[in-house]
């Protein structure tokens, strides 16, 4: 039995990937999570310039639904500063996917070109962050823009390009189609869902930005449905990476059965002992594979269809 | 089972039931929390939401009968808005977050602090004086000037009752001796033949100086420092804006209190911190 996971042309040691924005602002946390046992890590989404993000509160837990809401708003140090962190990760052989975001094609291109000298595993295009007024969300909902960006970046690098989809659209297939036609190497779904929380004592939205994105257990069935729909449409033409509400090894299996080749985990790793959590995930996946006589991860992919 | 602390949740709205001026630009608040049978330990902190303004970390100065004590010093817009709150107003609380001070038996407890760093040390002092297995409890407090000394009356009172030894100093000599807390601390360490643990909370540069001093003395068996000079967003480990290099420890869950062994591994300690963008800034 092997956990080695194939995503297009790349292999990682198991199907667990740290999702963007969780434990991902510095090389040291990313290195720590990789040492903890995941197959690969995705950095916080990095932009052209440094960005403060939104005022606090910008992240809190909703324990009654095992979820979290955030409006971090792509706070990041800018790609020039972040190069240092990528350099250390690459030097330490951490399989790193750099998530990037921009407001338009040219911004994406500038960031990609500013980082492409590093042998990273892939670039993940964040076309889908709901927490900024400009940028992400418009691009990720406009299929023509998605096609143009992917096509352009594809012509500028040999490194695999993953496209992260937003669930906040009426027709995800149309956007996915545009990304695939543009030449992307994998699709990642889903990012957080538009959400908000209001305090009834003060009658005010709690997040400093008022509105945010929901992650964690509450969004899992939605993510599973997206992956199922995408697999129905593309089958094995494009690798799918499932994300959203994965809180256990069983949830990983569910995403694989829906059609994912690998998964990303965010909220579940934002805990005091992420290393224990990763071990727990892996042991549950192995147990399932043993009991169901699966020899490899790829045998599970799409099993529910 | 370990006794559970507050569930990690959205801000719980607590009512301010008391507000007292503590020293210049610093107020003490008592906040009634809508939860029962929960516990907090010295060194832990909460995320305090001032509705419509900001949310930021503050140390727990006390916790008894579901009433939380906080000491807030004026810095910028968030703390200023908190200081304008009055009895009856609601504020949001998330926590209790982070690791607490670890207090061995039969040692000298040396608590060293300044500014809002005194808040967790007040809570620690309260807990220590209830025990009968201490060699001594000593407080070393420093501030720029007398009006900036936190908990002055309270600590002096404990000193008079022989419950603690209070060493106090100011930069300008307006109260206590003129100079830094390190002077009295080194004097004690030089003369003492019994084991001591240092608990330090204050500006990080000061903590680094104390750390280097403490390492010179064999009778210092541990140093525990609260790295509270750091930017925080979530408070529970998900965002990593508070993380230190090269270990990837997050101040909010792996700290804020770190011991000697851990501090030696943190290359950032006393050198740089991260801003809200994730960029590094020299301390
Ligand atoms: C673990 C911990 C415990 C603390 N305990 C106390 C306490 O008991 N009493 C007290 O008065 N203060 C405490 N602070 C400091 C307090 O969080 C800051 O003074 C407050 O955030 C300032 O906000 P502001 O809007 O008033 O000022 P701003 O003008 O916004 O900021 C002033 C400075 O405060 C710091 N700061 C701002 N936002 C944050 C943030 N989200 N997280 C961390 N630092 C920030 C930065 O250094 C900044 O330069 C603690 C900080 C930490 C990390
Ligand atoms: C605090 C936080 C910050 C995030 N930041 C980013 C980001 O910068 N870029 C991005 O593509 N996704 C970001 N996400 C979304 C996650 O990568 C992931 O898609 C989503 O949270 C669903 O997975 P989960 O339920 O396992 O967390 C963030 C999520 C959280 C909770
Ligand atoms: S404040 Fe978010 S991880 Fe520490």
XYZ file of C-alpha atoms and ligand atoms in Angstrom:
676
model
C 0.000 0.000 0.000
C 1.381 3.401 -0.936
C 0.263 6.911 -0.139
C 2.328 8.457 -2.919
C 0.033 10.772 -4.785
C 0.219 11.838 -8.396
C -1.036 15.261 -9.432
C -0.390 15.496 -13.167
C 3.359 15.415 -13.647
C 4.283 15.661 -9.957
C 4.410 13.155 -7.130
C 4.018 13.950 -3.442
C 4.456 11.587 -0.484
C 0.775 11.558 0.503
C -2.456 13.287 -0.583
C -2.488 15.906 2.192
C -1.554 19.455 1.219
C -1.629 22.453 3.529
C -4.169 24.967 2.121
C -3.212 28.561 1.394
C -3.535 31.123 4.174
C -3.330 28.747 7.109
C 0.078 28.560 8.829
C 1.476 29.954 5.600
C 2.890 33.448 6.102
C 6.491 32.435 6.735
C 8.908 29.713 5.739
C 9.107 28.512 9.329
C 5.452 27.578 9.767
C 5.354 25.985 6.310
C 8.484 23.993 7.098
C 6.972 22.944 10.411
C 3.779 21.626 8.781
C 5.798 19.776 6.152
C 7.946 18.213 8.881
C 4.660 17.318 10.566
C 3.939 14.951 7.701
C 1.898 16.521 4.890
C 2.773 15.840 1.252
C 3.202 19.486 0.273
C 2.430 23.008 1.440
C 0.809 26.018 -0.212
C 1.980 29.465 0.867
C -0.272 32.333 1.874
C -1.415 34.100 -1.313
C 1.306 36.531 -2.294
C 0.731 39.743 -4.226
C 2.711 42.452 -5.924
C 3.173 44.714 -2.920
C 2.928 44.377 0.821
C -0.629 44.571 2.094
C -2.013 45.089 5.576
C -5.253 43.258 4.889
C -8.424 44.068 6.760
C -8.893 45.412 10.295
C -9.398 42.999 13.193
C -11.362 40.991 14.097
C -10.295 39.227 10.932
C -10.406 35.557 11.966
C -12.404 33.702 14.580
C -13.808 30.265 15.174
C -17.452 29.247 15.146
C -17.129 26.272 17.407
C -20.790 25.269 17.273
C -20.337 24.378 13.581
C -16.625 23.415 13.770
C -15.833 26.207 11.355
C -14.032 29.508 11.068
C -14.759 32.814 9.416
C -12.084 35.123 8.107
C -11.574 38.419 6.362
C -7.788 38.538 6.455
C -7.953 40.191 3.043
C -4.743 38.855 1.541
C -2.422 40.518 4.046
C 1.031 39.596 2.768
C 4.552 40.998 2.523
C 4.678 41.225 -1.286
C 6.575 38.838 -3.547
C 9.925 40.576 -3.317
C 10.099 40.135 0.442
C 8.560 36.669 0.302
C 11.318 35.480 -2.088
C 13.509 34.986 1.000
C 11.012 32.558 2.494
C 10.594 30.646 -0.770
C 14.356 30.410 -1.098
C 14.700 28.749 2.310
C 11.836 26.331 1.628
C 13.333 25.259 -1.670
C 16.775 24.917 -0.132
C 15.305 22.689 2.589
C 13.530 20.528 -0.033
C 10.036 21.405 1.141
C 7.608 20.676 -1.722
C 6.168 24.165 -1.992
C 3.291 25.521 -4.015
C 3.322 29.314 -4.141
C -0.127 30.862 -4.178
C -0.260 34.166 -6.017
C -2.969 36.746 -6.612
C -3.238 39.844 -8.717
C -5.772 42.358 -9.860
C -5.153 41.686 -13.529
C -3.156 39.634 -16.000
C -0.105 41.880 -15.836
C 0.111 41.733 -12.055
C -0.109 37.948 -12.062
C 2.594 37.852 -14.707
C 4.939 40.160 -12.824
C 4.682 38.109 -9.632
C 5.126 34.820 -11.456
C 8.187 36.109 -13.263
C 9.553 37.438 -10.004
C 9.415 33.996 -8.421
C 9.821 31.524 -11.250
C 13.561 31.093 -10.821
C 12.821 28.864 -7.800
C 12.147 25.177 -8.418
C 8.770 25.202 -6.690
C 6.316 22.356 -7.161
C 3.619 24.561 -8.679
C 2.065 27.992 -8.677
C -1.503 28.214 -7.468
C -3.476 31.076 -8.925
C -5.828 32.463 -6.337
C -8.622 33.735 -8.553
C -11.064 33.454 -5.771
C -10.490 35.311 -2.560
C -13.743 36.875 -1.366
C -12.114 39.245 1.090
C -10.958 42.053 -1.115
C -12.997 44.714 -2.771
C -10.949 44.582 -5.956
C -8.946 41.693 -7.315
C -9.710 38.011 -6.801
C -13.409 37.782 -6.853
C -14.119 39.618 -10.103
C -11.399 37.780 -11.971
C -12.459 34.386 -10.685
C -16.022 34.913 -11.830
C -15.135 36.092 -15.341
C -14.369 33.098 -17.547
C -12.776 35.108 -20.339
C -10.350 36.749 -17.864
C -9.527 33.354 -16.347
C -8.759 31.919 -19.776
C -6.493 34.853 -20.699
C -4.547 34.819 -17.441
C -3.916 31.093 -17.470
C -2.929 31.109 -21.133
C -0.515 33.984 -20.645
C 1.135 32.581 -17.506
C 1.373 29.136 -19.066
C 3.440 30.657 -21.857
C 5.790 32.202 -19.308
C 6.715 29.215 -17.161
C 7.302 25.482 -17.231
C 6.232 25.145 -13.609
C 2.752 23.554 -13.252
C -0.084 26.029 -12.773
C -2.971 25.193 -10.488
C -6.114 27.261 -10.532
C -8.087 27.684 -7.327
C -11.792 28.105 -7.938
C -14.263 30.157 -5.994
C -17.523 28.561 -4.923
C -19.113 31.989 -5.080
C -20.264 31.686 -8.724
C -23.426 30.346 -10.292
C -21.636 28.109 -12.789
C -18.304 26.723 -11.665
C -18.031 24.460 -14.712
C -17.833 27.433 -17.053
C -14.929 28.954 -15.081
C -13.204 25.587 -14.766
C -13.548 25.038 -18.502
C -11.884 28.386 -19.147
C -8.962 27.474 -16.868
C -8.538 24.067 -18.486
C -8.685 25.555 -21.973
C -6.107 28.096 -20.910
C -3.818 25.158 -20.119
C -3.831 24.835 -16.316
C -2.378 21.665 -14.773
C -4.839 21.132 -11.921
C -7.989 22.627 -10.434
C -8.339 23.331 -6.742
C -11.813 23.663 -5.212
C -13.016 25.279 -3.045
C -12.030 28.551 -1.443
C -14.127 29.978 1.390
C -17.824 30.788 0.984
C -19.198 34.290 1.471
C -20.442 34.621 5.020
C -20.880 36.974 7.961
C -21.665 37.054 11.673
C -23.563 39.791 13.544
C -23.422 40.400 17.278
C -26.934 40.846 18.603
C -25.890 42.848 21.715
C -24.210 45.659 19.842
C -26.082 44.993 16.570
C -22.807 45.117 14.655
C -21.083 42.779 12.237
C -18.177 41.249 14.174
C -15.530 41.119 11.454
C -13.688 44.399 11.013
C -14.386 44.117 7.272
C -18.001 43.196 8.166
C -18.108 40.389 5.589
C -15.869 37.355 5.257
C -15.448 33.797 4.103
C -16.491 30.587 5.820
C -14.200 27.565 6.109
C -14.298 24.365 8.137
C -16.808 21.555 8.629
C -19.824 23.619 7.541
C -18.601 23.857 3.940
C -17.563 20.251 3.393
C -20.698 18.989 1.635
C -20.463 21.966 -0.706
C -16.835 21.254 -1.565
C -17.594 17.580 -2.142
C -20.370 18.539 -4.549
C -18.050 20.849 -6.507
C -15.443 18.127 -6.863
C -18.121 15.605 -7.855
C -19.489 17.976 -10.521
C -16.016 18.777 -11.838
C -15.101 15.109 -12.043
C -18.329 14.397 -13.911
C -17.368 17.034 -16.417
C -13.637 16.393 -16.822
C -13.074 12.832 -15.528
C -9.325 12.245 -15.695
C -8.599 15.052 -18.180
C -7.433 17.298 -15.325
C -6.378 16.469 -11.766
C -8.704 17.862 -9.116
C -7.596 18.912 -5.650
C -10.400 18.969 -3.107
C -10.610 21.480 -0.271
C -13.187 22.687 2.177
C -14.034 21.426 5.615
C -11.717 18.439 5.736
C -11.558 17.672 9.458
C -10.627 13.974 9.442
C -9.145 11.120 7.408
C -12.661 10.035 6.522
C -13.316 13.446 4.979
C -10.205 13.006 2.820
C -11.563 9.690 1.526
C -14.901 11.310 0.764
C -13.213 13.943 -1.417
C -11.134 11.280 -3.172
C -14.247 9.236 -3.903
C -15.898 12.368 -5.310
C -13.040 12.667 -7.785
C -10.115 14.440 -6.127
C -6.524 13.266 -6.707
C -5.322 15.042 -3.564
C -6.751 17.371 -0.936
C -5.936 20.628 0.804
C -6.539 21.151 4.493
C -6.781 24.556 6.116
C -8.928 25.167 9.165
C -8.341 21.714 10.681
C -4.605 22.451 10.906
C -5.087 25.781 12.678
C -4.910 24.067 16.041
C -2.446 23.838 18.903
C -0.915 20.573 17.697
C -1.108 20.356 13.908
C 1.477 17.545 13.909
C -0.887 15.278 15.873
C -3.725 16.171 13.564
C -1.695 15.155 10.496
C -0.736 11.815 12.072
C -4.370 11.214 12.880
C -5.402 11.935 9.262
C -2.760 9.594 7.863
C -3.586 6.718 10.179
C -7.277 6.944 9.274
C -6.511 6.982 5.546
C -4.260 3.916 5.906
C -6.890 2.107 7.919
C -9.499 2.770 5.251
C -7.162 1.616 2.498
C -6.351 -1.575 4.371
C -9.949 -2.387 5.125
C -11.047 -1.715 1.570
C -7.990 -3.260 -0.061
C -6.845 -0.165 -1.898
C -3.193 -0.286 -2.947
C -2.898 3.352 -4.008
C -4.567 6.725 -3.637
C -5.374 6.909 -7.349
C -7.507 3.765 -7.048
C -9.812 5.665 -4.682
C -10.156 8.744 -6.886
C -13.588 8.979 -8.486
C -14.827 5.812 -6.818
C -18.245 7.301 -6.115
C -19.059 7.778 -9.791
C -9.677 15.174 31.624
C -8.029 18.537 31.705
C -10.358 21.258 32.899
C -11.666 22.980 29.792
C -11.037 26.643 29.209
C -13.448 28.877 27.293
C -14.472 27.189 24.058
C -12.734 28.738 21.079
C -15.586 30.742 19.607
C -16.729 34.049 18.264
C -16.327 36.915 20.748
C -18.504 36.335 23.795
C -20.032 39.567 24.994
C -19.038 40.443 28.536
C -20.341 43.368 30.552
C -17.980 45.840 32.176
C -18.845 45.880 35.885
C -15.966 47.963 37.219
C -13.434 50.457 35.851
C -10.646 52.052 37.899
C -7.736 54.263 36.926
C -4.619 52.219 37.623
C -1.902 54.685 36.662
C -1.267 57.252 33.943
C -3.261 56.296 30.793
C -3.941 52.847 32.203
C -7.211 51.427 33.510
C -8.224 48.280 35.279
C -11.444 46.652 34.052
C -13.608 43.941 35.552
C -15.696 42.136 32.952
C -18.504 39.730 33.752
C -18.371 36.830 31.299
C -21.465 34.903 30.269
C -19.843 31.510 30.959
C -19.643 29.330 34.030
C -16.969 27.066 35.547
C -14.168 27.990 33.216
C -10.626 28.641 34.179
C -7.685 30.835 33.168
C -4.026 30.597 34.105
C -1.409 33.320 34.576
C 0.346 34.033 31.273
C -2.717 33.369 29.151
C -4.411 36.139 27.201
C -7.723 36.977 25.557
C -8.602 38.687 22.297
C -10.545 41.803 23.280
C -13.060 43.137 20.754
C -14.019 46.764 21.103
C -17.096 46.665 18.865
C -16.750 48.602 15.650
C -13.137 49.604 16.398
C -10.562 46.823 16.740
C -9.694 43.518 18.327
C -6.342 42.941 20.023
C -4.641 40.636 22.527
C -4.533 41.479 26.239
C -3.143 39.501 29.119
C -5.373 38.084 31.846
C -4.730 39.986 35.096
C -7.149 37.881 37.098
C -10.111 35.547 36.809
C -12.467 34.710 39.608
C -16.186 33.793 39.722
C -16.516 34.286 35.949
C -15.202 37.832 36.297
C -12.215 38.710 34.155
C -9.721 41.376 35.171
C -7.841 43.274 32.466
C -5.362 46.142 32.635
C -5.351 48.291 29.512
C -2.651 50.811 28.645
C -3.287 53.484 26.028
C -1.428 52.881 22.762
C -3.453 53.767 19.669
C -7.073 53.752 18.435
C -8.052 50.319 19.830
C -6.836 50.776 23.382
C -8.055 54.400 23.413
C -11.553 53.212 22.468
C -11.398 50.608 25.242
C -10.387 53.222 27.793
C -13.472 55.224 26.775
C -15.769 52.293 27.653
C -17.712 52.513 30.884
C -19.487 50.340 33.399
C -22.455 48.683 31.707
C -20.885 48.616 28.237
C -20.321 45.319 26.420
C -17.044 44.159 24.917
C -16.222 40.892 23.167
C -13.874 38.305 24.625
C -12.248 35.310 22.926
C -9.962 32.978 24.806
C -8.432 31.988 27.087
C -5.537 31.516 24.746
C -1.912 30.472 25.028
C 0.382 28.712 27.450
C 0.813 29.799 31.047
C 3.792 30.221 33.372
C 5.038 26.973 34.955
C 5.857 27.409 38.635
C 8.071 24.811 40.356
C 8.149 24.366 44.143
C 10.835 25.472 46.598
C 12.419 28.203 44.535
C 12.640 31.958 44.462
C 10.005 33.288 42.071
C 11.436 36.394 40.452
C 8.809 38.351 38.505
C 10.232 41.090 36.323
C 8.098 43.448 34.307
C 7.177 46.844 33.027
C 4.214 48.496 31.308
C 1.289 46.245 30.392
C 3.634 43.283 30.951
C 2.643 43.653 34.602
C -0.868 42.278 33.917
C 0.020 38.565 33.676
C 2.497 39.076 36.528
C -0.281 40.389 38.752
C -2.277 37.211 38.133
C 0.830 35.107 38.748
C 1.538 36.939 42.016
C -2.037 36.326 43.200
C -1.652 32.600 42.536
C 1.795 32.315 44.104
C 0.921 34.013 47.388
C -1.767 31.404 47.970
C 0.899 28.693 48.068
C 3.175 27.749 50.968
C 5.966 26.055 48.993
C 7.870 29.155 47.829
C 11.327 30.227 48.979
C 10.415 33.784 48.114
C 8.305 35.858 45.747
C 10.016 38.943 44.440
C 8.679 41.567 42.081
C 11.024 43.760 40.059
C 9.049 46.539 38.431
C 10.410 49.381 36.358
C 8.837 52.313 34.532
C 9.837 55.634 33.063
C 8.376 57.572 35.948
C 6.244 57.051 39.064
C 2.898 57.747 37.360
C 3.574 54.878 34.934
C 4.053 52.203 37.572
C 1.223 49.662 37.378
C -0.275 48.078 40.508
C 1.954 50.219 42.731
C -0.423 50.409 45.732
C -1.359 46.750 45.501
C 2.266 45.587 45.369
C 3.381 47.940 48.138
C 0.617 46.614 50.321
C 1.730 43.003 49.743
C 5.303 44.034 50.497
C 4.248 45.573 53.801
C 2.418 42.387 54.695
C 5.614 40.429 53.931
C 3.869 38.400 51.268
C 6.312 39.517 48.566
C 9.516 41.513 48.242
C 8.845 44.479 46.004
C 11.838 46.004 44.165
C 10.752 49.102 42.311
C 12.634 51.583 40.170
C 12.065 54.422 37.701
C 14.230 55.837 34.922
C 13.933 59.331 36.406
C 14.217 58.358 40.068
C 10.743 59.711 40.898
C 9.988 56.511 42.820
C 12.118 53.615 44.039
C 15.715 53.608 42.997
C 16.851 55.335 39.812
C 17.705 52.826 37.087
C 16.508 49.577 35.597
C 15.008 46.469 37.258
C 18.120 44.552 36.197
C 20.181 46.284 38.901
C 18.191 44.872 41.816
C 17.796 41.574 40.003
C 21.537 41.084 39.519
C 22.213 42.080 43.076
C 19.837 39.398 44.301
C 21.213 36.749 41.956
C 24.775 37.492 43.015
C 23.975 37.075 46.685
C 21.480 34.221 46.466
C 22.514 30.599 46.910
C 19.094 29.094 46.264
C 17.457 28.264 42.918
C 15.362 30.872 41.142
C 12.990 31.026 38.200
C 12.584 34.292 36.311
C 9.170 35.229 34.893
C 9.469 38.198 32.578
C 6.908 40.284 30.678
C 7.631 43.613 29.093
C 9.297 45.188 26.077
C 11.168 42.506 24.150
C 14.447 44.359 24.169
C 14.356 44.457 27.956
C 13.549 40.747 28.054
C 16.536 39.955 25.874
C 18.819 41.884 28.226
C 17.415 39.991 31.202
C 17.769 36.703 29.352
C 21.472 37.371 28.802
C 21.900 38.290 32.460
C 20.011 35.221 33.687
C 22.215 32.914 31.650
C 25.242 34.006 33.676
C 23.847 32.628 36.915
C 23.773 28.930 37.688
C 21.105 29.347 40.330
C 18.672 30.518 37.638
C 17.084 27.191 36.761
C 14.625 28.552 34.197
C 13.513 31.760 32.555
C 9.985 32.138 31.275
C 9.270 35.116 29.098
C 6.026 36.323 27.589
C 6.624 37.445 24.002
C 3.788 39.943 23.945
C 5.422 42.444 21.628
C 3.926 40.666 18.627
C 1.099 41.241 16.181
C -1.844 38.852 16.439
C -4.910 38.228 14.344
C -6.623 34.982 15.251
C -5.167 34.137 18.661
C -5.676 30.393 18.208
C -3.065 29.315 15.687
C -4.679 29.428 12.291
C -3.243 32.563 10.652
C 0.436 32.356 11.672
C 1.041 36.113 11.592
C 2.468 35.761 15.099
C 4.946 32.990 14.236
C 8.650 33.062 15.092
C 11.593 31.698 13.115
C 13.060 29.173 12.604
C 10.814 26.915 14.708
C 7.476 28.020 13.269
C 6.049 28.342 16.767
C 3.045 30.609 16.994
C 3.154 33.012 19.912
C -0.583 32.629 20.444
C -0.693 28.848 20.970
C 2.884 27.670 21.436
C 3.492 30.758 23.626
C 3.166 33.534 24.602
C 5.227 32.169 27.490
C 8.422 30.406 26.404
C 11.069 28.836 28.624
C 14.865 29.076 28.450
C 15.251 26.052 26.194
C 12.682 27.386 23.768
C 13.950 30.976 23.820
C 17.394 29.716 22.834
C 15.889 28.256 19.683
C 14.009 31.402 18.643
C 16.356 33.379 16.416
C 13.860 36.289 16.255
C 13.948 36.796 20.003
C 14.945 40.380 20.694
C 15.875 40.849 17.037
C 12.806 41.203 14.868
C 9.068 40.809 14.839
C 6.470 40.552 12.100
C 4.034 43.283 11.089
C 0.415 42.832 10.022
C 1.646 42.284 6.461
C 3.973 39.472 7.480
C 7.060 41.631 6.851
C 9.819 41.596 9.417
C 10.716 44.624 11.485
C 13.762 45.129 13.717
C 12.860 45.331 17.374
C 0.078 38.384 24.336
C -0.177 39.872 24.444
C -0.638 40.378 25.650
C -0.906 41.747 25.772
N -1.401 42.200 26.955
C -1.758 43.484 27.109
C -2.346 43.950 28.317
O -2.556 43.192 29.260
N -2.686 45.248 28.398
C -2.489 46.115 27.353
O -2.836 47.284 27.482
N -1.932 45.718 26.209
C -1.564 44.411 26.040
N -1.003 43.984 24.847
C -0.734 44.969 23.790
C -1.982 45.360 23.030
O -2.437 44.257 22.261
C -1.664 46.543 22.097
O -1.300 47.615 22.901
C -2.859 46.942 21.262
O -3.054 46.007 20.239
C -2.654 48.292 20.651
O -3.749 48.582 19.788
P -4.138 50.074 19.473
O -5.204 50.054 18.434
O -4.441 50.817 20.717
O -2.801 50.695 18.918
P -2.183 50.700 17.455
O -1.798 52.090 17.145
O -3.073 49.952 16.527
O -0.903 49.829 17.703
C 0.143 50.211 18.562
C 1.086 49.057 18.690
O 0.403 47.989 19.333
C 0.735 46.756 18.760
N -0.444 46.099 18.173
C -1.432 46.630 17.425
N -2.337 45.722 17.049
C -1.924 44.562 17.569
C -2.409 43.233 17.527
N -3.522 42.867 16.862
N -1.697 42.289 18.168
C -0.573 42.606 18.876
N -0.057 43.842 18.938
C -0.727 44.819 18.302
C 1.768 47.048 17.720
O 3.037 46.936 18.294
C 1.537 48.467 17.357
O 2.706 49.065 16.895
C -0.677 42.627 24.687
C -0.181 42.121 23.495
C 0.074 40.762 23.349
C 0.585 40.221 22.054
C -7.451 32.286 7.901
C -7.605 31.810 6.489
C -6.876 32.450 5.480
C -6.981 32.038 4.154
N -6.236 32.669 3.201
C -6.258 32.214 1.913
C -5.415 32.776 0.922
O -4.604 33.679 1.175
N -5.489 32.290 -0.334
C -6.331 31.273 -0.683
O -6.332 30.853 -1.839
N -7.138 30.711 0.243
C -7.126 31.153 1.527
N -7.941 30.554 2.469
C -8.844 29.471 2.058
C -8.241 28.085 2.299
O -7.076 27.903 1.544
C -9.251 26.973 1.942
O -9.540 27.012 0.563
C -10.562 27.101 2.702
O -10.326 27.555 4.002
C -11.336 25.796 2.755
O -10.613 24.774 3.399
P -10.747 24.421 4.985
O -12.209 24.283 5.257
O -9.971 23.161 5.139
O -10.152 25.564 5.705
C -7.852 30.964 3.808
C -8.580 30.324 4.815
C -8.469 30.720 6.153
C -9.267 30.010 7.207
S -2.397 35.099 15.944
Fe -2.992 33.763 14.349
S -1.592 32.138 14.559
Fe -1.155 33.396 16.237
